[in-house]
C-alpha cells in the first residue's frame, strides 16, 4: 500500500497534503509513503522531518507516483491544457484524494481524464455535512483561516487604528467592521475583528446565523421574512434568494454600508457564481479610506469592482481581492488539511491486512467519489442521458377505424 505526496505546482499554492505528523500515522497503518523532495518546504515542513516520520523522499513527482495506490494532493492535478501535465504521470487505476474543484473551469477535461485512466477520484470539498464527517471537512478548516487572514489584510490596508484609544491628545474612535456572510469564514472574521477592538456587525440570509453572530458580540443586520426562514439547504449552505428579497436586503445593506470602515464579503453558493452584495453605487457612498476584502473573488466576487489577486483603489475605497488565502498561512492550513485527509482516508484502510478496502456504500464515500473504475458515479456530474426515442404509434384497430369513420 503506497501513498504518494507530490509537491503542489499551481500558482499561489504553498500548502502540502500531508505533514510529518500524518505521515507517521499512515506508516503506523502499514502504508509506504513517498514524498517528493521539497513538497512541504513552502509550509515549513522539511524533508528531514518527513524522513524521520517514516517517509521515503523521492526526487520528483514521477518517483512519488510510481506504483502508488493512493495519491494525496491539496489541489487537483494539472492537465496539459493548464500548462503542466501532472495527471499523465499518475498511474492508471490509482485513487486520488484532493480538492478537485468540480465546479471550476477546466474540470470537464480533468473528469474525462479520470475516466480514461480509471482513476477513483474523491473531491474533498463535497464531503457531506454530517456529524461523522466533521473531522474531514476541509471547507470548514480552510475557511476558518481565510476569515482570520481577511481581517489582517483589511487592517494592513486600513490607514487607521482598530480599537478605541484614549490619549492625552484626544480619543480615537474604534473602527466599524461589517461582515457579509456568517459561515465559517465570516464567523472567524467577526471574532478576529472583535479581538482587535472593532465594532462589528454582520449579515446573512440564514436566520440561524443571528444567534451565532450575536454570541460573538456583533450585531445582526437582516431583512426578516418568511422566505428568510427557509434560506438554508439541508447541507447547511445558503440558498439563492428571490429577486424581491435580494432587492430589500440590498436596500438595507446600502444604508448600513455607508457608515462602515471595513467590509468583508464571504458569500458563496456551491456551483454558482458568487452573488453581488456590494454594488459600485454602494462603494461610492462609503467613507474615503474604507476597505473592502472580497473573499469570493475567485468565483466572480461579491463586489463587481474586485479583481482576483489584486488590490485596487476605486472611488477612494481600497478593494482587496485575495487569492487562496489559506495558502498564505501555509503551515497551519497544511496541518489542518492534512488531518482532514488522514481522517478521510483512515476508514478506507484495512489495518489487519494493511491494504485499501473502501466501503463503497458509505455515504461519505458516495458523497465525494466522482469517478470509479472508468465511470462517472457522482449523480451531480454524470453526463446527461439522451431522451429515449418515442415508441412507434400502434396501428389503429378495426373498431377505431369504424369510430373514426
Short mmCIF file of C-alpha atoms in Angstrom, two decimals:
data_model
loop_
_atom_site.label_atom_id
_atom_site.label_comp_id
_atom_site.label_asym_id
_atom_site.label_seq_id
_atom_site.Cartn_x
_atom_site.Cartn_y
_atom_site.Cartn_z
CA UNK A 1 0.00 0.00 0.00
CA UNK A 2 1.85 3.06 -1.29
CA UNK A 3 0.75 6.65 -0.68
CA UNK A 4 2.20 9.45 -2.82
CA UNK A 5 2.61 13.06 -1.64
CA UNK A 6 3.75 15.32 -4.52
CA UNK A 7 4.73 18.97 -4.38
CA UNK A 8 1.89 21.34 -5.30
CA UNK A 9 2.54 23.18 -8.57
CA UNK A 10 -0.42 25.50 -9.08
CA UNK A 11 0.20 29.25 -8.73
CA UNK A 12 -0.29 30.72 -5.23
CA UNK A 13 -0.30 27.24 -3.63
CA UNK A 14 2.10 26.71 -0.72
CA UNK A 15 0.24 24.01 1.21
CA UNK A 16 1.01 20.30 1.28
CA UNK A 17 -1.41 17.38 1.61
CA UNK A 18 0.46 15.58 4.41
CA UNK A 19 2.62 16.68 7.31
CA UNK A 20 5.22 14.65 9.20
CA UNK A 21 2.54 14.09 11.86
CA UNK A 22 0.09 12.47 9.41
CA UNK A 23 2.84 10.60 7.54
CA UNK A 24 3.77 8.92 10.82
CA UNK A 25 0.14 7.87 11.27
CA UNK A 26 -0.06 6.47 7.74
CA UNK A 27 3.12 4.48 8.30
CA UNK A 28 1.68 3.05 11.52
CA UNK A 29 -1.28 1.79 9.47
CA UNK A 30 1.08 -0.17 7.23
CA UNK A 31 1.49 2.28 4.36
CA UNK A 32 4.65 3.10 2.47
CA UNK A 33 4.70 6.89 1.99
CA UNK A 34 6.67 8.55 -0.81
CA UNK A 35 7.13 12.33 -0.51
CA UNK A 36 8.51 14.40 -3.36
CA UNK A 37 11.51 16.41 -2.23
CA UNK A 38 10.50 19.93 -1.22
CA UNK A 39 6.80 19.05 -1.05
CA UNK A 40 6.37 20.70 2.34
CA UNK A 41 9.12 23.32 2.19
CA UNK A 42 6.79 26.27 1.46
CA UNK A 43 4.80 25.32 4.56
CA UNK A 44 7.97 24.93 6.70
CA UNK A 45 7.84 21.10 6.69
CA UNK A 46 11.28 19.93 5.58
CA UNK A 47 12.37 16.65 4.01
CA UNK A 48 14.29 15.59 7.13
CA UNK A 49 11.11 15.73 9.21
CA UNK A 50 9.26 13.54 6.71
CA UNK A 51 12.12 11.03 6.68
CA UNK A 52 12.13 10.92 10.45
CA UNK A 53 8.39 10.21 10.36
CA UNK A 54 9.00 7.20 8.12
CA UNK A 55 8.56 8.55 4.58
CA UNK A 56 10.82 7.94 1.61
CA UNK A 57 11.95 11.15 -0.10
CA UNK A 58 11.97 10.91 -3.90
CA UNK A 59 13.46 13.46 -6.31
CA UNK A 60 10.40 14.22 -8.43
CA UNK A 61 6.64 13.73 -8.77
CA UNK A 62 7.09 10.80 -11.14
CA UNK A 63 9.05 8.94 -8.49
CA UNK A 64 6.34 9.61 -5.92
CA UNK A 65 3.54 8.49 -8.26
CA UNK A 66 5.28 5.29 -9.42
CA UNK A 67 3.29 2.23 -8.29
CA UNK A 68 1.17 4.42 -5.99
CA UNK A 69 -2.16 3.07 -4.76
CA UNK A 70 -3.27 6.43 -3.39
CA UNK A 71 -2.30 10.00 -4.33
CA UNK A 72 -2.95 12.80 -1.83
CA UNK A 73 -2.95 16.40 -3.05
CA UNK A 74 -4.21 19.79 -1.99
CA UNK A 75 -5.41 20.86 -5.43
CA UNK A 76 -6.33 18.69 -8.38
CA UNK A 77 -3.50 17.59 -10.69
CA UNK A 78 -2.88 19.95 -13.58
CA UNK A 79 -3.60 18.84 -17.13
CA UNK A 80 -1.69 19.65 -20.32
CA UNK A 81 -4.37 22.25 -21.11
CA UNK A 82 -3.46 24.06 -17.89
CA UNK A 83 0.22 24.39 -18.80
CA UNK A 84 1.77 21.43 -16.96
CA UNK A 85 0.64 17.82 -17.24
CA UNK A 86 0.72 16.23 -13.79
CA UNK A 87 -2.23 13.95 -14.44
CA UNK A 88 -0.48 11.86 -17.09
CA UNK A 89 2.16 10.86 -14.53
CA UNK A 90 -0.38 9.28 -12.18
CA UNK A 91 -0.70 5.54 -12.86
CA UNK A 92 -3.96 4.21 -14.25
CA UNK A 93 -6.28 2.77 -11.60
CA UNK A 94 -4.89 4.90 -8.78
CA UNK A 95 -7.05 6.52 -6.09
CA UNK A 96 -6.87 10.33 -5.95
CA UNK A 97 -7.95 12.36 -2.90
CA UNK A 98 -7.80 16.16 -3.19
CA UNK A 99 -9.72 19.37 -3.65
CA UNK A 100 -10.83 18.68 -7.22
CA UNK A 101 -12.80 21.92 -7.73
CA UNK A 102 -15.59 20.10 -9.58
CA UNK A 103 -17.47 23.31 -10.38
CA UNK A 104 -14.41 25.15 -11.68
CA UNK A 105 -13.12 25.82 -15.17
CA UNK A 106 -11.25 23.04 -16.99
CA UNK A 107 -12.88 20.43 -14.76
CA UNK A 108 -14.59 18.65 -17.66
CA UNK A 109 -11.16 17.97 -19.13
CA UNK A 110 -9.95 16.54 -15.82
CA UNK A 111 -13.12 14.46 -15.37
CA UNK A 112 -12.68 12.83 -18.78
CA UNK A 113 -9.07 12.07 -17.91
CA UNK A 114 -10.07 10.41 -14.62
CA UNK A 115 -12.49 8.20 -16.56
CA UNK A 116 -9.93 7.39 -19.26
CA UNK A 117 -7.27 6.48 -16.69
CA UNK A 118 -9.77 4.62 -14.48
CA UNK A 119 -8.84 6.82 -11.51
CA UNK A 120 -11.04 6.61 -8.42
CA UNK A 121 -11.28 10.37 -7.76
CA UNK A 122 -12.57 11.82 -4.47
CA UNK A 123 -13.42 15.53 -4.19
CA UNK A 124 -12.99 16.51 -0.55
CA UNK A 125 -14.98 19.73 -0.88
CA UNK A 126 -18.08 17.57 -1.45
CA UNK A 127 -17.77 15.90 1.98
CA UNK A 128 -21.29 15.66 3.43
CA UNK A 129 -22.02 17.99 6.31
CA UNK A 130 -22.88 15.27 8.81
CA UNK A 131 -21.60 14.84 12.34
CA UNK A 132 -19.41 11.86 11.46
CA UNK A 133 -17.64 13.82 8.73
CA UNK A 134 -16.87 17.00 10.69
CA UNK A 135 -13.24 15.99 11.20
CA UNK A 136 -12.89 15.57 7.41
CA UNK A 137 -14.44 18.92 6.43
CA UNK A 138 -11.74 20.78 4.52
CA UNK A 139 -14.06 23.67 3.67
CA UNK A 140 -14.52 24.48 7.35
CA UNK A 141 -10.87 24.10 8.34
CA UNK A 142 -9.58 26.23 5.48
CA UNK A 143 -12.38 28.83 5.60
CA UNK A 144 -11.66 29.38 9.28
CA UNK A 145 -8.16 30.53 8.41
CA UNK A 146 -9.45 32.59 5.46
CA UNK A 147 -11.73 34.60 7.75
CA UNK A 148 -8.86 35.30 10.13
CA UNK A 149 -6.46 36.32 7.39
CA UNK A 150 -9.06 38.54 5.69
CA UNK A 151 -9.20 40.77 8.77
CA UNK A 152 -5.42 41.04 8.89
CA UNK A 153 -5.36 42.05 5.21
CA UNK A 154 -8.03 44.66 5.89
CA UNK A 155 -6.12 46.09 8.85
CA UNK A 156 -2.96 46.27 6.73
CA UNK A 157 -4.76 48.37 4.10
CA UNK A 158 -6.78 50.43 6.61
CA UNK A 159 -4.94 53.64 7.45
CA UNK A 160 -6.27 53.93 10.99
CA UNK A 161 -6.30 52.09 14.30
CA UNK A 162 -8.89 49.40 15.02
CA UNK A 163 -9.65 49.78 18.77
CA UNK A 164 -10.82 52.85 20.63
CA UNK A 165 -7.85 54.64 22.21
CA UNK A 166 -7.92 57.31 24.89
CA UNK A 167 -4.86 59.54 24.68
CA UNK A 168 -3.77 62.89 26.09
CA UNK A 169 -4.27 64.29 22.60
CA UNK A 170 -7.83 63.03 22.40
CA UNK A 171 -9.86 59.93 21.65
CA UNK A 172 -9.53 57.64 18.62
CA UNK A 173 -12.85 56.05 17.77
CA UNK A 174 -12.99 52.28 17.08
CA UNK A 175 -13.23 51.08 13.50
CA UNK A 176 -16.56 49.72 12.25
CA UNK A 177 -16.38 46.35 10.51
CA UNK A 178 -19.23 44.82 8.53
CA UNK A 179 -19.03 41.11 7.65
CA UNK A 180 -21.30 39.86 4.87
CA UNK A 181 -21.94 36.15 5.19
CA UNK A 182 -21.80 34.40 8.56
CA UNK A 183 -20.50 30.99 7.57
CA UNK A 184 -17.25 29.61 8.95
CA UNK A 185 -15.10 32.32 7.33
CA UNK A 186 -17.48 35.09 8.34
CA UNK A 187 -17.73 33.99 11.96
CA UNK A 188 -13.96 33.82 12.27
CA UNK A 189 -13.69 37.28 10.70
CA UNK A 190 -16.18 38.59 13.26
CA UNK A 191 -14.26 37.04 16.15
CA UNK A 192 -10.92 38.36 14.88
CA UNK A 193 -12.19 41.90 14.31
CA UNK A 194 -13.76 41.89 17.77
CA UNK A 195 -10.46 40.79 19.33
CA UNK A 196 -8.79 43.74 17.60
CA UNK A 197 -11.28 46.12 19.22
CA UNK A 198 -13.58 46.96 16.30
CA UNK A 199 -17.34 47.48 16.45
CA UNK A 200 -18.65 44.62 14.34
CA UNK A 201 -21.92 43.95 12.56
CA UNK A 202 -22.78 41.14 10.18
CA UNK A 203 -25.45 39.92 7.80
CA UNK A 204 -26.54 36.57 6.40
CA UNK A 205 -29.67 35.28 4.66
CA UNK A 206 -29.96 32.42 7.16
CA UNK A 207 -31.85 33.33 10.35
CA UNK A 208 -29.93 30.67 12.27
CA UNK A 209 -26.83 32.82 11.85
CA UNK A 210 -28.28 35.58 14.05
CA UNK A 211 -27.65 33.75 17.30
CA UNK A 212 -24.12 32.80 16.22
CA UNK A 213 -23.27 36.37 15.23
CA UNK A 214 -24.65 37.87 18.43
CA UNK A 215 -22.85 35.28 20.56
CA UNK A 216 -19.58 36.73 19.24
CA UNK A 217 -20.57 40.25 20.32
CA UNK A 218 -21.61 41.56 16.90
CA UNK A 219 -24.95 42.99 15.82
CA UNK A 220 -27.04 41.25 13.14
CA UNK A 221 -28.39 43.03 10.06
CA UNK A 222 -31.08 41.20 8.08
CA UNK A 223 -34.43 41.58 6.36
CA UNK A 224 -36.72 39.19 8.23
CA UNK A 225 -39.39 37.43 6.17
CA UNK A 226 -40.99 34.03 5.58
CA UNK A 227 -38.56 33.42 2.73
CA UNK A 228 -35.61 34.09 5.01
CA UNK A 229 -36.89 31.47 7.45
CA UNK A 230 -36.11 28.76 4.85
CA UNK A 231 -32.92 30.23 3.41
CA UNK A 232 -30.67 27.30 4.31
CA UNK A 233 -30.22 23.99 2.49
CA UNK A 234 -30.19 20.65 4.30
CA UNK A 235 -26.42 20.68 3.86
CA UNK A 236 -26.05 23.94 5.77
CA UNK A 237 -25.41 26.21 2.78
CA UNK A 238 -27.24 29.41 1.93
CA UNK A 239 -29.90 29.22 -0.79
CA UNK A 240 -30.16 31.75 -3.59
CA UNK A 241 -32.92 34.18 -2.65
CA UNK A 242 -35.70 35.69 -4.76
CA UNK A 243 -35.17 38.95 -6.62
CA UNK A 244 -37.60 40.76 -4.30
CA UNK A 245 -35.76 39.60 -1.18
CA UNK A 246 -32.40 40.49 -2.72
CA UNK A 247 -33.70 44.00 -3.53
CA UNK A 248 -34.94 44.63 0.03
CA UNK A 249 -31.77 43.20 1.54
CA UNK A 250 -29.67 45.35 -0.80
CA UNK A 251 -31.51 48.48 0.35
CA UNK A 252 -30.78 47.62 3.99
CA UNK A 253 -27.15 46.87 3.21
CA UNK A 254 -26.78 50.07 1.21
CA UNK A 255 -27.87 52.10 4.23
CA UNK A 256 -25.66 50.13 6.63
CA UNK A 257 -22.55 50.19 4.50
CA UNK A 258 -22.34 54.00 4.40
CA UNK A 259 -21.04 54.14 7.97
CA UNK A 260 -18.57 51.24 7.78
CA UNK A 261 -14.78 51.43 7.70
CA UNK A 262 -14.13 47.83 6.64
CA UNK A 263 -16.39 45.44 4.74
CA UNK A 264 -15.53 41.75 4.41
CA UNK A 265 -17.64 39.70 1.99
CA UNK A 266 -17.71 35.89 2.19
CA UNK A 267 -20.90 34.81 0.38
CA UNK A 268 -20.61 31.78 -1.90
CA UNK A 269 -23.19 29.43 -3.42
CA UNK A 270 -21.82 25.99 -4.44
CA UNK A 271 -21.81 25.56 -8.19
CA UNK A 272 -22.92 29.16 -8.89
CA UNK A 273 -21.14 32.47 -9.48
CA UNK A 274 -20.77 34.47 -6.27
CA UNK A 275 -23.78 36.75 -5.64
CA UNK A 276 -23.26 40.51 -5.91
CA UNK A 277 -23.57 42.05 -2.45
CA UNK A 278 -21.73 45.36 -2.76
CA UNK A 279 -22.57 47.28 -5.93
CA UNK A 280 -20.49 50.10 -7.37
CA UNK A 281 -23.18 52.53 -6.25
CA UNK A 282 -22.72 51.31 -2.66
CA UNK A 283 -18.96 51.75 -2.96
CA UNK A 284 -19.42 55.40 -3.94
CA UNK A 285 -21.27 56.01 -0.65
CA UNK A 286 -18.52 54.56 1.55
CA UNK A 287 -16.20 56.80 3.53
CA UNK A 288 -12.87 57.74 1.93
CA UNK A 289 -10.18 55.34 3.11
CA UNK A 290 -12.60 52.47 3.67
CA UNK A 291 -11.57 48.92 2.77
CA UNK A 292 -13.40 46.01 1.14
CA UNK A 293 -11.97 42.48 1.28
CA UNK A 294 -13.79 40.20 -1.18
CA UNK A 295 -13.27 36.55 -0.23
CA UNK A 296 -15.48 35.40 -3.10
CA UNK A 297 -13.34 36.99 -5.80
CA UNK A 298 -12.22 33.64 -7.25
CA UNK A 299 -15.86 32.83 -8.07
CA UNK A 300 -16.64 36.19 -9.62
CA UNK A 301 -16.69 38.26 -6.45
CA UNK A 302 -19.33 39.76 -4.17
CA UNK A 303 -18.28 43.19 -5.46
CA UNK A 304 -18.05 43.73 -9.24
CA UNK A 305 -15.09 46.08 -8.74
CA UNK A 306 -12.84 43.47 -7.08
CA UNK A 307 -10.05 41.87 -9.12
CA UNK A 308 -8.62 38.44 -8.31
CA UNK A 309 -5.13 38.66 -6.85
CA UNK A 310 -5.05 42.46 -6.88
CA UNK A 311 -5.58 45.39 -4.53
CA UNK A 312 -7.17 48.36 -6.26
CA UNK A 313 -8.48 51.76 -5.23
CA UNK A 314 -11.85 52.82 -6.65
CA UNK A 315 -13.90 55.85 -5.51
CA UNK A 316 -11.35 56.39 -2.69
CA UNK A 317 -12.08 52.85 -1.37
CA UNK A 318 -9.41 50.13 -1.27
CA UNK A 319 -10.70 46.82 -2.65
CA UNK A 320 -8.72 43.66 -1.90
CA UNK A 321 -9.27 40.51 -3.99
CA UNK A 322 -7.21 37.84 -2.22
CA UNK A 323 -6.49 34.54 -3.97
CA UNK A 324 -6.06 31.32 -1.95
CA UNK A 325 -5.94 32.92 1.48
CA UNK A 326 -5.34 29.64 3.38
CA UNK A 327 -2.10 29.20 1.44
CA UNK A 328 -0.81 32.43 2.99
CA UNK A 329 -0.99 30.65 6.36
CA UNK A 330 0.58 27.58 4.82
CA UNK A 331 1.89 25.83 7.94
CA UNK A 332 -1.38 25.89 9.88
CA UNK A 333 -3.51 25.40 6.78
CA UNK A 334 -1.47 22.34 5.80
CA UNK A 335 -1.67 20.91 9.32
CA UNK A 336 -5.46 21.18 9.37
CA UNK A 337 -5.90 19.97 5.78
CA UNK A 338 -3.59 17.01 6.36
CA UNK A 339 -5.58 15.95 9.43
CA UNK A 340 -8.81 16.22 7.42
CA UNK A 341 -7.26 13.96 4.77
CA UNK A 342 -5.98 11.50 7.38
CA UNK A 343 -9.45 11.26 8.92
CA UNK A 344 -10.97 10.73 5.46
CA UNK A 345 -8.51 8.04 4.37
CA UNK A 346 -8.13 6.07 7.63
CA UNK A 347 -11.55 4.32 7.37
CA UNK A 348 -10.51 3.15 3.89
CA UNK A 349 -7.57 1.17 5.24
CA UNK A 350 -7.84 -2.45 6.33
CA UNK A 351 -5.47 -2.26 9.29
CA UNK A 352 -5.17 -6.03 9.69
CA UNK A 353 -4.21 -6.75 6.08
CA UNK A 354 -2.53 -3.35 5.53
CA UNK A 355 -4.33 -2.58 2.29
CA UNK A 356 -7.01 -0.26 0.96
CA UNK A 357 -10.55 -1.57 1.39
CA UNK A 358 -13.20 1.02 0.58
CA UNK A 359 -16.77 0.72 1.79
CA UNK A 360 -18.45 1.92 -1.39
CA UNK A 361 -21.84 2.12 0.34
CA UNK A 362 -20.67 4.64 2.98
CA UNK A 363 -22.47 7.98 2.49
CA UNK A 364 -19.19 9.88 2.88
CA UNK A 365 -17.71 7.84 0.03
CA UNK A 366 -20.77 8.17 -2.20
CA UNK A 367 -20.91 11.89 -1.48
CA UNK A 368 -17.31 12.56 -2.52
CA UNK A 369 -16.48 9.94 -5.18
CA UNK A 370 -16.65 11.43 -8.67
CA UNK A 371 -15.28 8.57 -10.78
CA UNK A 372 -14.73 4.89 -10.17
CA UNK A 373 -13.31 2.20 -12.43
CA UNK A 374 -13.73 4.26 -15.59
CA UNK A 375 -17.22 5.63 -14.89
CA UNK A 376 -18.60 8.90 -13.54
CA UNK A 377 -20.52 7.80 -10.44
CA UNK A 378 -21.44 11.05 -8.67
CA UNK A 379 -25.04 11.96 -9.59
CA UNK A 380 -24.23 15.67 -9.91
CA UNK A 381 -21.65 15.07 -12.63
CA UNK A 382 -22.98 12.16 -14.64
CA UNK A 383 -23.41 13.07 -18.32
CA UNK A 384 -26.99 13.71 -19.30
CA UNK A 385 -28.60 10.72 -20.93
CA UNK A 386 -30.39 11.33 -24.24
CA UNK A 387 -34.15 11.15 -24.04
CA UNK A 388 -35.48 7.76 -25.16
CA UNK A 389 -36.93 7.55 -28.65
CA UNK A 390 -40.74 7.62 -28.53
CA UNK A 391 -42.31 4.24 -29.20
CA UNK A 392 -43.93 3.96 -32.65
CA UNK A 393 -47.67 4.50 -32.59
CA UNK A 394 -49.68 1.30 -32.75
CA UNK A 395 -51.76 0.90 -35.92
CA UNK A 396 -55.43 1.74 -35.33
CA UNK A 397 -57.71 -1.18 -34.62
CA UNK A 398 -60.71 -2.01 -36.77
CA UNK A 399 -63.01 -0.62 -34.08
CA UNK A 400 -61.06 2.66 -34.05
CA UNK A 401 -61.29 2.93 -37.82
CA UNK A 402 -65.01 2.48 -37.68
CA UNK A 403 -65.36 5.00 -34.88
CA UNK A 404 -63.36 7.50 -36.88
CA UNK A 405 -65.48 6.92 -39.92
#
